[in-house]
Amino acid sequence: MIPVIGLLAASGILKGILAILTQFNVVDSASSTYTLIDAMSSSMFFFLPIIVGFTAAKRLGSDPIIVAIIGGVLVYPSVVAMANPDAEGYHVYAQIGSTIFNADFFGIPIALPESNAYAYSIFPIIVAAWLTARIEPFLKKYIPAVVRMIFAPLLEVFIVSTLVLVLFGPIIMFLSGGIANGINWVLGTNYTIAGLIIGGFYQCLVIFGLHWAVIPLIAAQIASDGSSPLNAIVSATMIAQGGGALAIWIKTRQLKIKALAGPATISAFCGITEPAMYGLNLKYGRVFITASIGGAVGGLLTGLLNVNMYGFTGAFVGFPSFINPAGLDQSFYGFLIASAAALVVSFVLTYYFGFKDSDLDAEREVKKVRLGRREPAGV
């Protein structure tokens, strides 16, 4: 993820700016201006499987172009359309629990995620890069050199895309459905306890792209009730991850880390946590833990203060989403309290216990695998 962290942060900041312009009626969400700026800010996330496929392939020793093409399969418009319940020709071939098998491949039912959840995700394409690295040497060994340029990529794209769509994708979607059901159950049990649990663990779902299972729950809450307590909890976890990155930015003396931590902090406060998590908090594992503790505290207070959220945009940039259309109430003030607590707890714990510059000296050298050999990443 390191090669794309800067672009993720820039895209997250641009999304935040667009949200502010929209909320204060500077830009109309139905205008072409909005559409164009949204494309600028969203393209990085929408095509993330292609971009991460390229970088993952370089690390794992497979052909980056081939894996990028496989990423393109996951976000191809007609594949996305097949998963859309409103699309013409949409069918339900089978259903196991909350997992709907809405397409088939040579008669084998497969589960294509709604809302294009393969876009914005990284786990399926990383699996694809690993599989390609295993298959590629075998194909190169047995396919004659005279036709290898054509048939090796052909077989790699077909075999790996099939495995991801038929096997690994449905597994991920099945896990997502189970997580969504679990979150619904916790929310229905007790909002305060739900805030503590979801606040502490929600960003773990983001790591694997499983958090997209939560989006339909938020949409359903807003559609039925006009507000979403779940989204309020999620907002606190974004601020907590930003608090961890902010602590690193203030504490470190390494300029390269400061250059990464500053934009990652801003991006998290704009509601995009991936730059902070992939670039810093996960890399220095204690930071992710301390930031998650901050998220748990923020989520606990969100539930305790009965905070509701009346829009989708979260974190600090989404403060208008906490204003009740009927007028200011406890949701807005609770948002301020919970967000401040999440930030302070995450910052303090990270500053004193989560990170020190000596952690940089303990970094492992990133290596890649190529044809059975381990080589330095720069080779």
Short mmCIF file of C-alpha atoms in Angstrom, two decimals:
data_model
loop_
_atom_site.label_atom_id
_atom_site.label_comp_id
_atom_site.label_asym_id
_atom_site.label_seq_id
_atom_site.Cartn_x
_atom_site.Cartn_y
_atom_site.Cartn_z
CA MET A 1 0.00 0.00 0.00
CA ILE A 2 2.92 2.40 0.57
CA PRO A 3 3.23 3.55 -3.09
CA VAL A 4 -0.41 4.73 -3.13
CA ILE A 5 -0.69 6.27 0.36
CA GLY A 6 -0.07 9.81 -0.88
CA LEU A 7 -2.78 9.51 -3.53
CA LEU A 8 -5.20 8.02 -1.02
CA ALA A 9 -4.59 10.94 1.33
CA ALA A 10 -4.97 13.50 -1.46
CA SER A 11 -8.21 11.87 -2.63
CA GLY A 12 -9.54 11.78 0.92
CA ILE A 13 -8.82 15.48 1.44
CA LEU A 14 -10.50 16.34 -1.87
CA LYS A 15 -13.54 14.32 -0.79
CA GLY A 16 -13.65 16.33 2.40
CA ILE A 17 -13.44 19.63 0.54
CA LEU A 18 -16.26 18.53 -1.77
CA ALA A 19 -18.38 17.54 1.22
CA ILE A 20 -17.91 20.99 2.76
CA LEU A 21 -18.71 22.75 -0.52
CA THR A 22 -21.86 20.65 -0.85
CA GLN A 23 -23.04 21.04 2.73
CA PHE A 24 -22.72 24.82 2.55
CA ASN A 25 -24.47 24.94 -0.85
CA VAL A 26 -21.43 26.24 -2.72
CA VAL A 27 -21.71 23.27 -5.09
CA ASP A 28 -25.00 21.59 -5.97
CA SER A 29 -24.83 17.80 -5.70
CA ALA A 30 -26.86 17.55 -8.92
CA SER A 31 -24.48 19.77 -10.90
CA SER A 32 -21.83 18.72 -13.38
CA THR A 33 -19.24 20.51 -11.23
CA TYR A 34 -20.02 18.15 -8.39
CA THR A 35 -19.84 15.14 -10.69
CA LEU A 36 -16.43 16.12 -12.05
CA ILE A 37 -14.90 16.86 -8.64
CA ASP A 38 -16.42 13.65 -7.28
CA ALA A 39 -14.74 11.73 -10.11
CA MET A 40 -11.41 13.35 -9.23
CA SER A 41 -11.75 12.37 -5.57
CA SER A 42 -13.36 8.94 -6.03
CA SER A 43 -11.46 7.43 -8.95
CA MET A 44 -8.56 6.39 -6.71
CA PHE A 45 -10.93 4.43 -4.46
CA PHE A 46 -13.17 3.07 -7.22
CA PHE A 47 -10.21 1.65 -9.14
CA LEU A 48 -8.27 0.65 -6.03
CA PRO A 49 -8.20 -3.08 -6.99
CA ILE A 50 -6.40 -2.17 -10.23
CA ILE A 51 -3.85 0.09 -8.56
CA VAL A 52 -3.21 -2.16 -5.55
CA GLY A 53 -3.09 -5.16 -7.88
CA PHE A 54 -0.21 -3.50 -9.72
CA THR A 55 1.76 -2.72 -6.55
CA ALA A 56 0.99 -6.08 -4.91
CA ALA A 57 2.17 -7.93 -8.01
CA LYS A 58 5.47 -6.07 -7.92
CA ARG A 59 5.98 -7.13 -4.31
CA LEU A 60 4.87 -10.73 -4.77
CA GLY A 61 6.72 -11.35 -8.02
CA SER A 62 3.85 -11.69 -10.49
CA ASP A 63 3.26 -9.64 -13.64
CA PRO A 64 1.85 -6.24 -12.51
CA ILE A 65 -0.05 -5.64 -15.75
CA ILE A 66 -1.80 -9.00 -15.58
CA VAL A 67 -2.88 -8.50 -11.97
CA ALA A 68 -4.05 -4.97 -12.78
CA ILE A 69 -6.21 -6.45 -15.54
CA ILE A 70 -7.69 -8.89 -13.02
CA GLY A 71 -8.47 -5.90 -10.81
CA GLY A 72 -10.21 -4.38 -13.81
CA VAL A 73 -12.40 -7.47 -14.05
CA LEU A 74 -13.65 -6.84 -10.50
CA VAL A 75 -14.77 -3.28 -11.31
CA TYR A 76 -15.85 -3.82 -14.93
CA PRO A 77 -19.19 -2.01 -15.53
CA SER A 78 -21.13 -5.03 -16.76
CA VAL A 79 -19.94 -7.10 -13.78
CA VAL A 80 -21.04 -4.32 -11.44
CA ALA A 81 -24.40 -4.14 -13.23
CA MET A 82 -25.02 -7.85 -12.67
CA ALA A 83 -24.83 -7.29 -8.93
CA ASN A 84 -27.28 -4.40 -9.00
CA PRO A 85 -30.77 -5.46 -7.86
CA ASP A 86 -32.29 -2.88 -10.21
CA ALA A 87 -30.35 -4.07 -13.24
CA GLU A 88 -32.13 -5.77 -16.10
CA GLY A 89 -31.59 -9.48 -16.00
CA TYR A 90 -30.78 -9.54 -12.26
CA HIS A 91 -31.40 -12.99 -10.80
CA VAL A 92 -31.04 -14.76 -7.49
CA TYR A 93 -29.58 -18.19 -8.16
CA ALA A 94 -29.24 -19.20 -4.51
CA GLN A 95 -29.06 -17.73 -1.03
CA ILE A 96 -27.17 -18.87 2.06
CA GLY A 97 -28.00 -16.73 5.08
CA SER A 98 -27.63 -13.11 3.96
CA THR A 99 -25.33 -14.04 1.06
CA ILE A 100 -27.11 -13.83 -2.29
CA PHE A 101 -25.67 -15.71 -5.26
CA ASN A 102 -26.77 -13.38 -8.02
CA ALA A 103 -24.82 -14.69 -11.02
CA ASP A 104 -23.47 -17.95 -12.36
CA PHE A 105 -20.34 -19.08 -14.16
CA PHE A 106 -20.87 -22.17 -16.32
CA GLY A 107 -23.75 -23.04 -14.01
CA ILE A 108 -21.80 -22.43 -10.78
CA PRO A 109 -23.64 -19.81 -8.64
CA ILE A 110 -21.41 -16.90 -7.58
CA ALA A 111 -22.00 -13.96 -5.23
CA LEU A 112 -21.28 -10.56 -6.75
CA PRO A 113 -21.40 -7.87 -4.06
CA GLU A 114 -23.98 -5.14 -4.32
CA SER A 115 -22.91 -1.48 -4.32
CA ASN A 116 -19.75 -2.53 -6.19
CA ALA A 117 -18.00 -3.59 -2.99
CA TYR A 118 -15.08 -5.09 -4.94
CA ALA A 119 -14.16 -1.52 -5.79
CA TYR A 120 -12.62 0.16 -2.70
CA SER A 121 -11.38 -3.27 -1.49
CA ILE A 122 -7.87 -4.64 -1.41
CA PHE A 123 -8.08 -8.17 0.00
CA PRO A 124 -9.47 -9.95 -3.11
CA ILE A 125 -6.86 -8.42 -5.41
CA ILE A 126 -4.01 -9.21 -3.02
CA VAL A 127 -5.18 -12.83 -3.08
CA ALA A 128 -5.21 -12.57 -6.88
CA ALA A 129 -1.62 -11.26 -6.91
CA TRP A 130 -0.50 -14.14 -4.69
CA LEU A 131 -2.27 -16.72 -6.86
CA THR A 132 -0.76 -15.25 -10.02
CA ALA A 133 2.71 -15.44 -8.48
CA ARG A 134 2.14 -19.17 -7.84
CA ILE A 135 0.68 -19.94 -11.28
CA GLU A 136 2.99 -17.86 -13.46
CA PRO A 137 6.20 -19.92 -13.00
CA PHE A 138 4.30 -23.13 -13.73
CA LEU A 139 2.88 -21.73 -16.98
CA LYS A 140 6.23 -20.36 -18.09
CA LYS A 141 7.77 -23.75 -17.49
CA TYR A 142 5.33 -25.76 -19.60
CA ILE A 143 4.09 -23.33 -22.29
CA PRO A 144 6.43 -23.23 -25.33
CA ALA A 145 8.29 -19.94 -25.66
CA VAL A 146 6.91 -19.30 -29.13
CA VAL A 147 3.33 -18.93 -27.84
CA ARG A 148 4.05 -18.00 -24.22
CA MET A 149 3.48 -14.25 -24.73
CA ILE A 150 -0.15 -14.90 -25.65
CA PHE A 151 -1.23 -18.00 -23.76
CA ALA A 152 0.46 -17.37 -20.39
CA PRO A 153 -1.43 -14.07 -19.81
CA LEU A 154 -4.61 -15.62 -21.23
CA LEU A 155 -4.55 -18.50 -18.76
CA GLU A 156 -3.47 -16.34 -15.83
CA VAL A 157 -6.27 -13.82 -16.30
CA PHE A 158 -8.89 -16.53 -16.85
CA ILE A 159 -7.82 -18.86 -14.03
CA VAL A 160 -7.17 -16.24 -11.34
CA SER A 161 -10.25 -14.13 -12.19
CA THR A 162 -12.37 -17.28 -12.02
CA LEU A 163 -10.93 -18.27 -8.63
CA VAL A 164 -11.48 -14.80 -7.19
CA LEU A 165 -15.03 -14.45 -8.51
CA VAL A 166 -16.19 -18.01 -7.84
CA LEU A 167 -14.31 -18.91 -4.64
CA PHE A 168 -12.56 -16.15 -2.73
CA GLY A 169 -15.02 -13.35 -3.49
CA PRO A 170 -18.06 -15.27 -2.17
CA ILE A 171 -16.08 -16.25 0.94
CA ILE A 172 -15.39 -12.59 1.63
CA MET A 173 -19.01 -11.66 0.95
CA PHE A 174 -20.19 -14.45 3.26
CA LEU A 175 -17.96 -13.06 6.03
CA SER A 176 -19.28 -9.57 5.29
CA GLY A 177 -22.87 -10.77 5.61
CA GLY A 178 -22.10 -12.44 8.93
CA ILE A 179 -20.42 -9.29 10.21
CA ALA A 180 -23.39 -7.16 9.13
CA ASN A 181 -25.78 -9.49 10.98
CA GLY A 182 -23.58 -9.37 14.07
CA ILE A 183 -23.46 -5.57 14.04
CA ASN A 184 -27.23 -5.41 13.66
CA TRP A 185 -27.64 -7.74 16.64
CA VAL A 186 -25.28 -5.71 18.83
CA LEU A 187 -27.02 -2.45 17.87
CA GLY A 188 -30.38 -3.96 18.73
CA THR A 189 -29.12 -5.14 22.12
CA ASN A 190 -27.70 -1.95 23.60
CA TYR A 191 -26.52 1.23 21.85
CA THR A 192 -23.87 2.03 24.47
CA ILE A 193 -22.33 -1.45 24.38
CA ALA A 194 -22.58 -1.40 20.58
CA GLY A 195 -20.66 1.89 20.55
CA LEU A 196 -17.86 0.38 22.62
CA ILE A 197 -17.54 -2.82 20.56
CA ILE A 198 -18.04 -1.34 17.09
CA GLY A 199 -15.89 1.68 17.95
CA GLY A 200 -13.05 -0.59 18.98
CA PHE A 201 -13.14 -3.01 16.07
CA TYR A 202 -14.70 -1.23 13.10
CA GLN A 203 -11.41 -0.14 11.55
CA CYS A 204 -10.30 -3.80 11.53
CA LEU A 205 -13.00 -4.33 8.91
CA VAL A 206 -11.55 -1.50 6.80
CA ILE A 207 -8.24 -3.36 6.55
CA PHE A 208 -9.84 -6.14 4.54
CA GLY A 209 -12.52 -4.11 2.79
CA LEU A 210 -15.22 -5.83 4.85
CA HIS A 211 -16.55 -2.49 6.11
CA TRP A 212 -18.62 -2.19 2.93
CA ALA A 213 -21.04 -4.67 4.45
CA VAL A 214 -21.93 -1.94 6.94
CA ILE A 215 -22.87 0.67 4.32
CA PRO A 216 -26.25 -0.94 3.46
CA LEU A 217 -27.11 -0.97 7.17
CA ILE A 218 -26.37 2.76 7.43
CA ALA A 219 -28.37 3.48 4.26
CA ALA A 220 -31.32 1.47 5.60
CA GLN A 221 -31.27 3.34 8.91
CA ILE A 222 -31.25 6.74 7.19
CA ALA A 223 -33.96 5.68 4.74
CA SER A 224 -36.29 4.37 7.45
CA ASP A 225 -35.57 6.69 10.40
CA GLY A 226 -33.86 9.69 8.83
CA SER A 227 -30.77 9.14 10.97
CA SER A 228 -28.10 6.53 11.66
CA PRO A 229 -26.62 5.84 15.11
CA LEU A 230 -24.30 3.29 13.48
CA ASN A 231 -22.75 5.93 11.24
CA ALA A 232 -22.19 8.11 14.29
CA ILE A 233 -20.07 5.36 15.85
CA VAL A 234 -18.14 4.89 12.62
CA SER A 235 -17.39 8.62 12.54
CA ALA A 236 -15.69 8.44 15.94
CA THR A 237 -13.40 5.63 14.75
CA MET A 238 -12.23 7.79 11.82
CA ILE A 239 -11.24 10.60 14.15
CA ALA A 240 -9.43 8.15 16.44
CA GLN A 241 -7.27 6.84 13.59
CA GLY A 242 -6.48 10.43 12.68
CA GLY A 243 -5.50 11.08 16.30
CA GLY A 244 -2.93 8.30 16.12
CA ALA A 245 -1.44 9.72 12.93
CA LEU A 246 -1.43 13.21 14.48
CA ALA A 247 0.57 11.95 17.46
CA ILE A 248 3.15 10.45 15.11
CA TRP A 249 3.34 13.70 13.12
CA ILE A 250 4.04 15.72 16.27
CA LYS A 251 6.41 13.25 17.94
CA THR A 252 8.61 11.99 15.11
CA ARG A 253 11.77 13.77 14.05
CA GLN A 254 11.98 11.85 10.79
CA LEU A 255 11.02 14.14 7.93
CA LYS A 256 9.82 11.31 5.70
CA ILE A 257 7.41 10.15 8.42
CA LYS A 258 6.20 13.70 9.04
CA ALA A 259 5.56 14.12 5.33
CA LEU A 260 3.34 11.02 5.43
CA ALA A 261 1.66 11.63 8.79
CA GLY A 262 0.45 15.17 8.07
CA PRO A 263 -1.68 14.40 4.99
CA ALA A 264 -2.82 11.10 6.54
CA THR A 265 -4.12 12.98 9.59
CA ILE A 266 -6.05 15.47 7.45
CA SER A 267 -7.46 12.66 5.32
CA ALA A 268 -8.70 10.76 8.40
CA PHE A 269 -10.35 13.90 9.76
CA CYS A 270 -12.06 14.13 6.36
CA GLY A 271 -13.39 10.58 6.77
CA ILE A 272 -10.78 8.56 4.81
CA THR A 273 -8.67 6.47 7.20
CA GLU A 274 -6.80 4.23 4.75
CA PRO A 275 -3.71 6.50 4.41
CA ALA A 276 -3.30 6.70 8.19
CA MET A 277 -3.85 2.98 8.71
CA TYR A 278 -1.86 1.51 5.83
CA GLY A 279 0.92 4.10 5.90
CA LEU A 280 1.44 4.41 9.65
CA ASN A 281 -0.88 2.86 12.20
CA LEU A 282 -0.70 -0.72 10.98
CA LYS A 283 2.95 -0.45 10.06
CA TYR A 284 3.75 0.44 13.67
CA GLY A 285 1.28 -2.00 15.17
CA ARG A 286 0.91 -0.43 18.61
CA VAL A 287 -0.46 2.71 16.98
CA PHE A 288 -3.39 0.85 15.48
CA ILE A 289 -4.17 -0.60 18.91
CA THR A 290 -3.97 2.76 20.71
CA ALA A 291 -6.05 4.42 17.99
CA SER A 292 -8.63 1.63 18.22
CA ILE A 293 -8.86 2.20 21.98
CA GLY A 294 -9.60 5.83 21.18
CA GLY A 295 -12.28 4.64 18.77
CA ALA A 296 -13.79 2.45 21.48
CA VAL A 297 -13.97 5.40 23.88
CA GLY A 298 -15.50 7.61 21.20
CA GLY A 299 -18.00 4.90 20.30
CA LEU A 300 -18.90 4.35 23.95
CA LEU A 301 -19.67 8.04 24.45
CA THR A 302 -21.56 8.15 21.16
CA GLY A 303 -23.88 5.45 22.48
CA LEU A 304 -24.03 6.83 26.01
CA LEU A 305 -25.01 10.29 24.73
CA ASN A 306 -27.48 8.81 22.22
CA VAL A 307 -25.88 10.49 19.22
CA ASN A 308 -27.64 10.23 15.85
CA MET A 309 -26.23 11.14 12.46
CA TYR A 310 -28.45 12.58 9.73
CA GLY A 311 -26.13 12.15 6.73
CA PHE A 312 -23.34 9.98 5.36
CA THR A 313 -20.30 12.27 5.70
CA GLY A 314 -18.43 11.55 8.92
CA ALA A 315 -15.40 12.65 10.96
CA PHE A 316 -14.78 16.36 11.63
CA VAL A 317 -15.61 17.44 8.11
CA GLY A 318 -19.04 15.86 8.47
CA PHE A 319 -20.16 17.91 11.48
CA PRO A 320 -23.27 19.22 9.64
CA SER A 321 -24.47 15.61 9.43
CA PHE A 322 -25.00 15.68 13.19
CA ILE A 323 -27.37 18.64 13.10
CA ASN A 324 -30.96 17.51 13.48
CA PRO A 325 -33.11 19.04 10.71
CA ALA A 326 -35.54 20.04 13.47
CA GLY A 327 -32.78 22.00 15.24
CA LEU A 328 -29.69 21.48 17.40
CA ASP A 329 -30.11 18.73 19.97
CA GLN A 330 -27.99 16.30 21.96
CA SER A 331 -26.67 14.63 18.80
CA PHE A 332 -24.52 17.61 17.80
CA TYR A 333 -23.15 18.24 21.28
CA GLY A 334 -22.66 14.52 21.81
CA PHE A 335 -20.75 14.37 18.53
CA LEU A 336 -18.40 17.11 19.76
CA ILE A 337 -17.82 15.36 23.10
CA ALA A 338 -17.36 11.86 21.64
CA SER A 339 -15.10 13.12 18.84
CA ALA A 340 -12.95 15.13 21.23
CA ALA A 341 -12.62 12.12 23.55
CA ALA A 342 -11.70 9.79 20.67
CA LEU A 343 -9.07 12.25 19.47
CA VAL A 344 -7.56 12.93 22.90
CA VAL A 345 -7.43 9.29 24.00
CA SER A 346 -5.96 8.13 20.69
CA PHE A 347 -3.44 10.98 20.62
CA VAL A 348 -2.27 10.60 24.23
CA LEU A 349 -1.99 6.81 24.14
CA THR A 350 -0.14 6.88 20.82
CA TYR A 351 2.19 9.70 21.87
CA TYR A 352 3.25 8.02 25.12
CA PHE A 353 2.84 4.31 24.41
CA GLY A 354 2.18 3.69 20.71
CA PHE A 355 5.12 5.15 18.84
CA LYS A 356 8.73 6.18 19.19
CA ASP A 357 11.32 7.01 16.57
CA SER A 358 13.33 3.92 17.47
CA ASP A 359 10.48 1.91 15.93
CA LEU A 360 11.78 3.07 12.56
CA ASP A 361 15.06 1.25 13.18
CA ALA A 362 13.17 -1.99 13.80
CA GLU A 363 11.34 -1.91 10.45
CA ARG A 364 11.58 -5.11 8.46
CA GLU A 365 13.02 -4.90 4.98
CA VAL A 366 10.23 -5.45 2.46
CA LYS A 367 11.08 -8.27 0.09
CA LYS A 368 9.40 -9.76 -2.90
CA VAL A 369 9.21 -13.32 -4.16
CA ARG A 370 10.10 -14.10 -7.77
CA LEU A 371 10.29 -17.58 -9.21
CA GLY A 372 11.02 -19.20 -5.89
CA ARG A 373 13.78 -16.76 -4.88
CA ARG A 374 13.64 -13.96 -2.33
CA GLU A 375 15.10 -10.74 -3.66
CA PRO A 376 15.37 -7.22 -2.21
CA ALA A 377 12.44 -5.05 -3.28
CA GLY A 378 14.67 -2.76 -5.33
CA VAL A 379 15.95 -5.55 -7.60
#
